[in-house]
Amino acid sequence: MNKIVAKISIFFLDSIAGLSWKNIFRVSTALSWLLFDIVGYRKKVIHENLRNSFPEKTEEEIEVISRNFYIHFTDLILETLKFRTASPEVIRERLEGDLTIVNNLYKQNKSAIFLMGHRGNWELANLFSSLEFSHDCIVVYRPLQNKVFDKWFLDYRTRFGAKLVPMDKIFKELLTPRTKPYVVVLANDQSANPKTAFWTKFLHQDTGVFRGVEAIARKLNLTVLYAEFSKVENKRGYYHVDITTITETPKEVPVNGILEKQIQILEQDIRLQPHNWLWSHRRWKHCKPECLKPEQLLNLVP
């Protein structure tokens, strides 16, 4: 039964991709109003996250950010459906940025970890990366329990040549011999296991961060890049990427230094465009426990 429902749902979702961009955003505007004013989708979580992150802002300012987030959120959903069948030309048109740093790494035969937060449209970012990077593109993902939807997303995300690998298998994947350098693409701003996370201050709150990214970079001596995806003002559905090098020598960075730098950049970017982040996610659902000692970092990767 679940399989049948999933297939019907996918048929409906795929039909939305046939709408024009103009109608996509008309539907998005209506949906954002429905979620914000009628349903109140995760409104309590969103407002709590915003108030704790921006204690200096008034309730009126929080309300404006919240409403703008709902528009961004529904744009994200509808755009993602539209991008499922979009041509390479459309993908390149919708996301632009200077790729010199990545191209230079390829010329030097160097692999990298490409970090990002849940800003902009990360599904567009994944498609863009597999189109534009000369590297092999490996995207870290979390498999869905529903096999029909999982295959739908796999087909979506790999249609331009990217390879999707679950996080618990990524280290083994990266040890596989290759004929060319690779880029590992992943968002590293989700809620982490509190017992194994690196804890730091992020948006005024104690925040746990996945340590695995830094551990892999150190083990394999990978360049660590950070990608900031911003929305182009007054131009819905268009994005810009700025790529920053966090380090080319991860073994020389103090323990947890890579994670600290990533979080600092992410916070700066969120403050510049506060509605452009996934505020509906319960990012701070875990309390800070006693942290692991820094030297335990290297034991997290087999």
Short mmCIF file of C-alpha atoms in Angstrom, two decimals:
data_model
loop_
_atom_site.label_atom_id
_atom_site.label_comp_id
_atom_site.label_asym_id
_atom_site.label_seq_id
_atom_site.Cartn_x
_atom_site.Cartn_y
_atom_site.Cartn_z
CA MET A 1 0.00 0.00 0.00
CA ASN A 2 2.79 2.41 0.95
CA LYS A 3 4.48 1.65 -2.36
CA ILE A 4 1.32 2.53 -4.30
CA VAL A 5 0.83 5.77 -2.35
CA ALA A 6 4.47 6.70 -2.97
CA LYS A 7 4.13 6.11 -6.72
CA ILE A 8 0.96 8.22 -6.88
CA SER A 9 2.71 10.97 -4.90
CA ILE A 10 5.70 10.90 -7.23
CA PHE A 11 3.42 11.14 -10.27
CA PHE A 12 1.84 14.24 -8.74
CA LEU A 13 5.22 15.76 -7.85
CA ASP A 14 6.62 15.12 -11.32
CA SER A 15 3.59 16.80 -12.89
CA ILE A 16 4.45 20.01 -11.03
CA ALA A 17 7.76 20.13 -12.89
CA GLY A 18 5.77 20.83 -16.05
CA LEU A 19 4.61 24.20 -14.74
CA SER A 20 6.28 27.35 -16.04
CA TRP A 21 8.63 29.17 -13.67
CA LYS A 22 6.06 31.94 -13.36
CA ASN A 23 3.42 29.49 -12.21
CA ILE A 24 5.90 27.68 -9.97
CA PHE A 25 6.32 30.86 -7.94
CA ARG A 26 2.61 31.62 -7.97
CA VAL A 27 1.99 28.23 -6.38
CA SER A 28 4.87 28.84 -3.96
CA THR A 29 3.45 32.19 -2.82
CA ALA A 30 0.05 30.62 -2.16
CA LEU A 31 1.63 27.67 -0.36
CA SER A 32 3.77 29.93 1.86
CA TRP A 33 0.65 31.85 2.89
CA LEU A 34 -1.13 28.57 3.66
CA LEU A 35 1.75 27.24 5.78
CA PHE A 36 2.35 30.53 7.62
CA ASP A 37 -1.12 31.95 8.18
CA ILE A 38 -3.38 28.89 8.18
CA VAL A 39 -1.45 25.73 9.07
CA GLY A 40 1.32 27.37 11.12
CA TYR A 41 3.79 24.69 9.96
CA ARG A 42 6.51 24.37 12.64
CA LYS A 43 5.85 27.99 13.55
CA LYS A 44 6.79 27.46 17.20
CA VAL A 45 10.12 25.83 16.27
CA ILE A 46 10.91 28.52 13.70
CA HIS A 47 10.12 31.43 16.03
CA GLU A 48 12.03 29.85 18.91
CA ASN A 49 15.08 29.28 16.71
CA LEU A 50 14.95 32.86 15.42
CA ARG A 51 14.48 34.45 18.86
CA ASN A 52 17.37 32.49 20.36
CA SER A 53 19.61 33.22 17.37
CA PHE A 54 18.82 36.94 17.17
CA PRO A 55 18.09 38.14 20.73
CA GLU A 56 18.85 41.70 19.62
CA LYS A 57 15.93 41.76 17.17
CA THR A 58 12.39 42.91 17.97
CA GLU A 59 9.33 40.68 17.64
CA GLU A 60 8.37 42.62 14.52
CA GLU A 61 11.77 41.89 12.95
CA ILE A 62 11.50 38.21 13.90
CA GLU A 63 8.07 38.09 12.28
CA VAL A 64 9.43 39.56 9.03
CA ILE A 65 12.29 37.04 8.90
CA SER A 66 9.86 34.23 9.67
CA ARG A 67 7.46 35.19 6.88
CA ASN A 68 10.35 35.57 4.42
CA PHE A 69 11.62 32.16 5.49
CA TYR A 70 8.28 30.53 4.62
CA ILE A 71 8.49 32.05 1.14
CA HIS A 72 12.05 30.78 0.78
CA PHE A 73 11.00 27.37 2.10
CA THR A 74 8.13 26.90 -0.36
CA ASP A 75 10.28 28.29 -3.19
CA LEU A 76 12.84 25.63 -2.28
CA ILE A 77 10.27 22.84 -2.48
CA LEU A 78 8.78 23.94 -5.80
CA GLU A 79 12.17 24.78 -7.36
CA THR A 80 13.50 21.36 -6.40
CA LEU A 81 10.63 19.69 -8.25
CA LYS A 82 11.25 21.92 -11.27
CA PHE A 83 15.00 21.22 -11.29
CA ARG A 84 14.33 17.47 -11.51
CA THR A 85 13.77 17.80 -15.27
CA ALA A 86 15.72 21.02 -15.90
CA SER A 87 18.35 21.02 -18.65
CA PRO A 88 22.05 21.65 -17.92
CA GLU A 89 21.62 25.11 -19.44
CA VAL A 90 18.89 25.98 -16.93
CA ILE A 91 20.98 24.68 -14.02
CA ARG A 92 23.90 26.87 -15.09
CA GLU A 93 21.62 29.85 -15.58
CA ARG A 94 20.11 29.55 -12.10
CA LEU A 95 23.38 29.28 -10.17
CA GLU A 96 26.52 31.27 -10.89
CA GLY A 97 29.85 31.82 -9.20
CA ASP A 98 33.62 31.80 -9.61
CA LEU A 99 34.95 28.22 -9.73
CA THR A 100 38.63 29.17 -10.02
CA ILE A 101 39.53 27.61 -6.66
CA VAL A 102 37.99 24.25 -7.61
CA ASN A 103 39.44 24.29 -11.12
CA ASN A 104 42.94 25.02 -9.79
CA LEU A 105 42.70 22.09 -7.39
CA TYR A 106 41.82 19.81 -10.29
CA LYS A 107 44.82 21.04 -12.28
CA GLN A 108 46.98 20.17 -9.26
CA ASN A 109 45.35 16.71 -9.06
CA LYS A 110 44.02 17.48 -5.58
CA SER A 111 40.82 16.18 -4.02
CA ALA A 112 38.67 18.17 -1.61
CA ILE A 113 35.75 18.22 0.81
CA PHE A 114 33.14 20.76 -0.28
CA LEU A 115 31.18 21.90 2.79
CA MET A 116 27.96 23.87 2.77
CA GLY A 117 25.02 24.67 5.02
CA HIS A 118 21.33 24.34 4.28
CA ARG A 119 21.25 27.69 2.53
CA GLY A 120 20.09 28.49 -0.97
CA ASN A 121 18.90 25.42 -2.85
CA TRP A 122 21.23 22.55 -2.00
CA GLU A 123 19.63 20.23 -4.56
CA LEU A 124 20.51 22.78 -7.24
CA ALA A 125 24.01 22.98 -5.74
CA ASN A 126 24.44 19.20 -6.06
CA LEU A 127 23.33 19.22 -9.71
CA PHE A 128 25.54 22.22 -10.46
CA SER A 129 28.57 20.56 -8.84
CA SER A 130 28.26 17.38 -10.89
CA LEU A 131 27.86 19.45 -14.06
CA GLU A 132 30.59 22.02 -13.55
CA PHE A 133 33.33 20.31 -11.55
CA SER A 134 35.96 18.34 -13.45
CA HIS A 135 36.46 16.22 -10.33
CA ASP A 136 34.49 13.07 -9.64
CA CYS A 137 31.55 14.37 -7.61
CA ILE A 138 30.59 12.35 -4.52
CA VAL A 139 27.53 13.52 -2.59
CA VAL A 140 26.98 12.39 0.98
CA TYR A 141 23.31 11.68 1.72
CA ARG A 142 20.95 10.01 4.16
CA PRO A 143 18.95 7.15 2.54
CA LEU A 144 15.16 7.36 2.90
CA GLN A 145 13.21 4.54 4.51
CA ASN A 146 10.67 4.50 1.69
CA LYS A 147 12.44 2.66 -1.14
CA VAL A 148 10.32 4.25 -3.89
CA PHE A 149 11.09 7.80 -2.75
CA ASP A 150 14.72 6.87 -2.12
CA LYS A 151 15.13 5.69 -5.73
CA TRP A 152 13.33 8.83 -6.97
CA PHE A 153 15.83 11.04 -5.14
CA LEU A 154 18.78 8.89 -6.21
CA ASP A 155 17.77 9.23 -9.86
CA TYR A 156 17.31 12.98 -9.35
CA ARG A 157 20.66 13.61 -7.70
CA THR A 158 22.77 11.38 -9.93
CA ARG A 159 21.40 12.35 -13.36
CA PHE A 160 24.49 14.45 -14.20
CA GLY A 161 27.00 11.89 -12.99
CA ALA A 162 27.30 12.42 -9.24
CA LYS A 163 27.68 9.39 -6.98
CA LEU A 164 25.62 9.28 -3.77
CA VAL A 165 27.13 7.60 -0.72
CA PRO A 166 25.64 7.23 2.79
CA MET A 167 27.68 8.95 5.51
CA ASP A 168 28.51 5.68 7.26
CA LYS A 169 30.13 4.36 4.07
CA ILE A 170 31.91 7.49 2.86
CA PHE A 171 35.34 6.74 4.33
CA LYS A 172 35.45 3.30 2.68
CA GLU A 173 34.31 4.90 -0.59
CA LEU A 174 37.12 7.45 -0.50
CA LEU A 175 39.72 4.72 -0.05
CA THR A 176 38.68 3.20 -3.39
CA PRO A 177 41.45 3.71 -6.01
CA ARG A 178 40.56 6.40 -8.57
CA THR A 179 41.97 7.68 -11.84
CA LYS A 180 41.13 11.33 -11.11
CA PRO A 181 40.65 13.57 -8.05
CA TYR A 182 37.27 13.84 -6.36
CA VAL A 183 35.16 16.36 -4.47
CA VAL A 184 33.00 15.23 -1.55
CA VAL A 185 29.90 17.44 -1.27
CA LEU A 186 27.98 17.57 2.00
CA ALA A 187 25.96 19.85 4.24
CA ASN A 188 27.46 19.87 7.73
CA ASP A 189 24.98 21.94 9.74
CA GLN A 190 22.45 19.37 10.92
CA SER A 191 21.92 18.26 14.51
CA ALA A 192 24.74 15.93 15.55
CA ASN A 193 24.96 13.12 18.10
CA PRO A 194 25.56 15.07 21.33
CA LYS A 195 27.96 12.47 22.73
CA THR A 196 30.36 12.59 19.78
CA ALA A 197 29.87 16.15 18.52
CA PHE A 198 32.28 19.06 18.69
CA TRP A 199 30.54 21.70 20.78
CA THR A 200 30.88 25.40 20.05
CA LYS A 201 28.87 28.62 20.12
CA PHE A 202 26.76 29.22 17.02
CA LEU A 203 24.17 32.00 16.85
CA HIS A 204 24.43 32.54 20.63
CA GLN A 205 23.72 28.87 21.39
CA ASP A 206 25.71 25.79 22.38
CA THR A 207 25.78 23.76 19.18
CA GLY A 208 27.02 20.27 18.39
CA VAL A 209 28.81 19.78 15.05
CA PHE A 210 29.66 16.52 13.26
CA ARG A 211 33.34 15.71 13.80
CA GLY A 212 33.54 13.21 10.95
CA VAL A 213 34.21 15.86 8.30
CA GLU A 214 37.38 17.06 9.97
CA ALA A 215 38.48 13.53 10.80
CA ILE A 216 38.21 12.48 7.14
CA ALA A 217 40.03 15.61 5.94
CA ARG A 218 42.91 14.89 8.33
CA LYS A 219 43.11 11.18 7.57
CA LEU A 220 43.16 11.72 3.78
CA ASN A 221 44.85 15.15 3.78
CA LEU A 222 42.02 16.73 1.77
CA THR A 223 41.64 20.42 0.98
CA VAL A 224 38.56 21.75 2.76
CA LEU A 225 36.35 24.24 0.90
CA TYR A 226 33.26 26.07 2.04
CA ALA A 227 30.48 27.15 -0.32
CA GLU A 228 28.13 30.00 0.57
CA PHE A 229 24.91 29.90 -1.43
CA SER A 230 23.04 33.20 -1.37
CA LYS A 231 19.74 34.12 -3.00
CA VAL A 232 19.95 36.78 -5.70
CA GLU A 233 17.90 39.71 -4.40
CA ASN A 234 14.59 40.39 -6.17
CA LYS A 235 15.15 37.45 -8.54
CA ARG A 236 13.37 34.34 -7.32
CA GLY A 237 14.94 31.04 -8.26
CA TYR A 238 18.41 32.48 -8.86
CA TYR A 239 21.43 31.87 -6.64
CA HIS A 240 25.07 32.82 -6.31
CA VAL A 241 27.90 30.73 -4.84
CA ASP A 242 31.07 32.05 -3.19
CA ILE A 243 33.74 29.43 -2.53
CA THR A 244 36.24 29.86 0.31
CA THR A 245 39.27 27.72 1.14
CA ILE A 246 39.23 26.78 4.82
CA THR A 247 42.53 24.93 4.55
CA GLU A 248 44.74 23.07 2.08
CA THR A 249 46.75 21.53 4.93
CA PRO A 250 44.22 20.01 7.36
CA LYS A 251 46.84 18.17 9.41
CA GLU A 252 48.41 21.50 10.36
CA VAL A 253 45.17 23.05 11.64
CA PRO A 254 44.50 22.80 15.41
CA VAL A 255 42.05 20.04 16.34
CA ASN A 256 38.47 21.22 15.70
CA GLY A 257 39.82 24.30 13.91
CA ILE A 258 38.24 23.31 10.59
CA LEU A 259 34.82 22.89 12.20
CA GLU A 260 35.17 26.16 14.11
CA LYS A 261 36.02 28.05 10.92
CA GLN A 262 33.11 26.49 9.04
CA ILE A 263 30.65 27.50 11.77
CA GLN A 264 32.04 31.05 11.90
CA ILE A 265 31.58 31.51 8.14
CA LEU A 266 28.09 29.98 8.23
CA GLU A 267 27.00 32.33 11.02
CA GLN A 268 28.31 35.36 9.13
CA ASP A 269 26.39 34.29 6.03
CA ILE A 270 23.17 33.69 7.96
CA ARG A 271 23.37 37.17 9.48
CA LEU A 272 23.70 38.69 6.01
CA GLN A 273 20.62 36.87 4.69
CA PRO A 274 18.78 35.50 7.74
CA HIS A 275 15.70 34.06 6.01
CA ASN A 276 17.93 31.89 3.81
CA TRP A 277 18.50 28.96 6.18
CA LEU A 278 16.49 25.93 7.27
CA TRP A 279 14.92 27.40 10.43
CA SER A 280 12.23 24.70 10.53
CA HIS A 281 14.87 22.12 11.47
CA ARG A 282 15.25 21.41 15.21
CA ARG A 283 18.94 22.27 15.13
CA TRP A 284 19.28 22.74 18.88
CA LYS A 285 17.22 19.80 20.14
CA HIS A 286 20.22 18.32 22.00
CA CYS A 287 21.76 19.72 25.16
CA LYS A 288 25.52 19.95 25.57
CA PRO A 289 26.97 16.91 27.42
CA GLU A 290 30.54 16.40 28.56
CA CYS A 291 32.58 16.73 25.36
CA LEU A 292 34.99 14.19 23.96
CA LYS A 293 38.61 15.06 24.46
CA PRO A 294 40.26 16.59 21.34
CA GLU A 295 42.59 13.61 20.92
CA GLN A 296 39.56 11.32 20.56
CA LEU A 297 38.74 12.99 17.24
CA LEU A 298 40.98 10.68 15.22
CA ASN A 299 39.29 7.59 16.62
CA LEU A 300 35.95 8.47 15.04
CA VAL A 301 37.01 7.23 11.60
CA PRO A 302 38.03 3.56 11.20
#
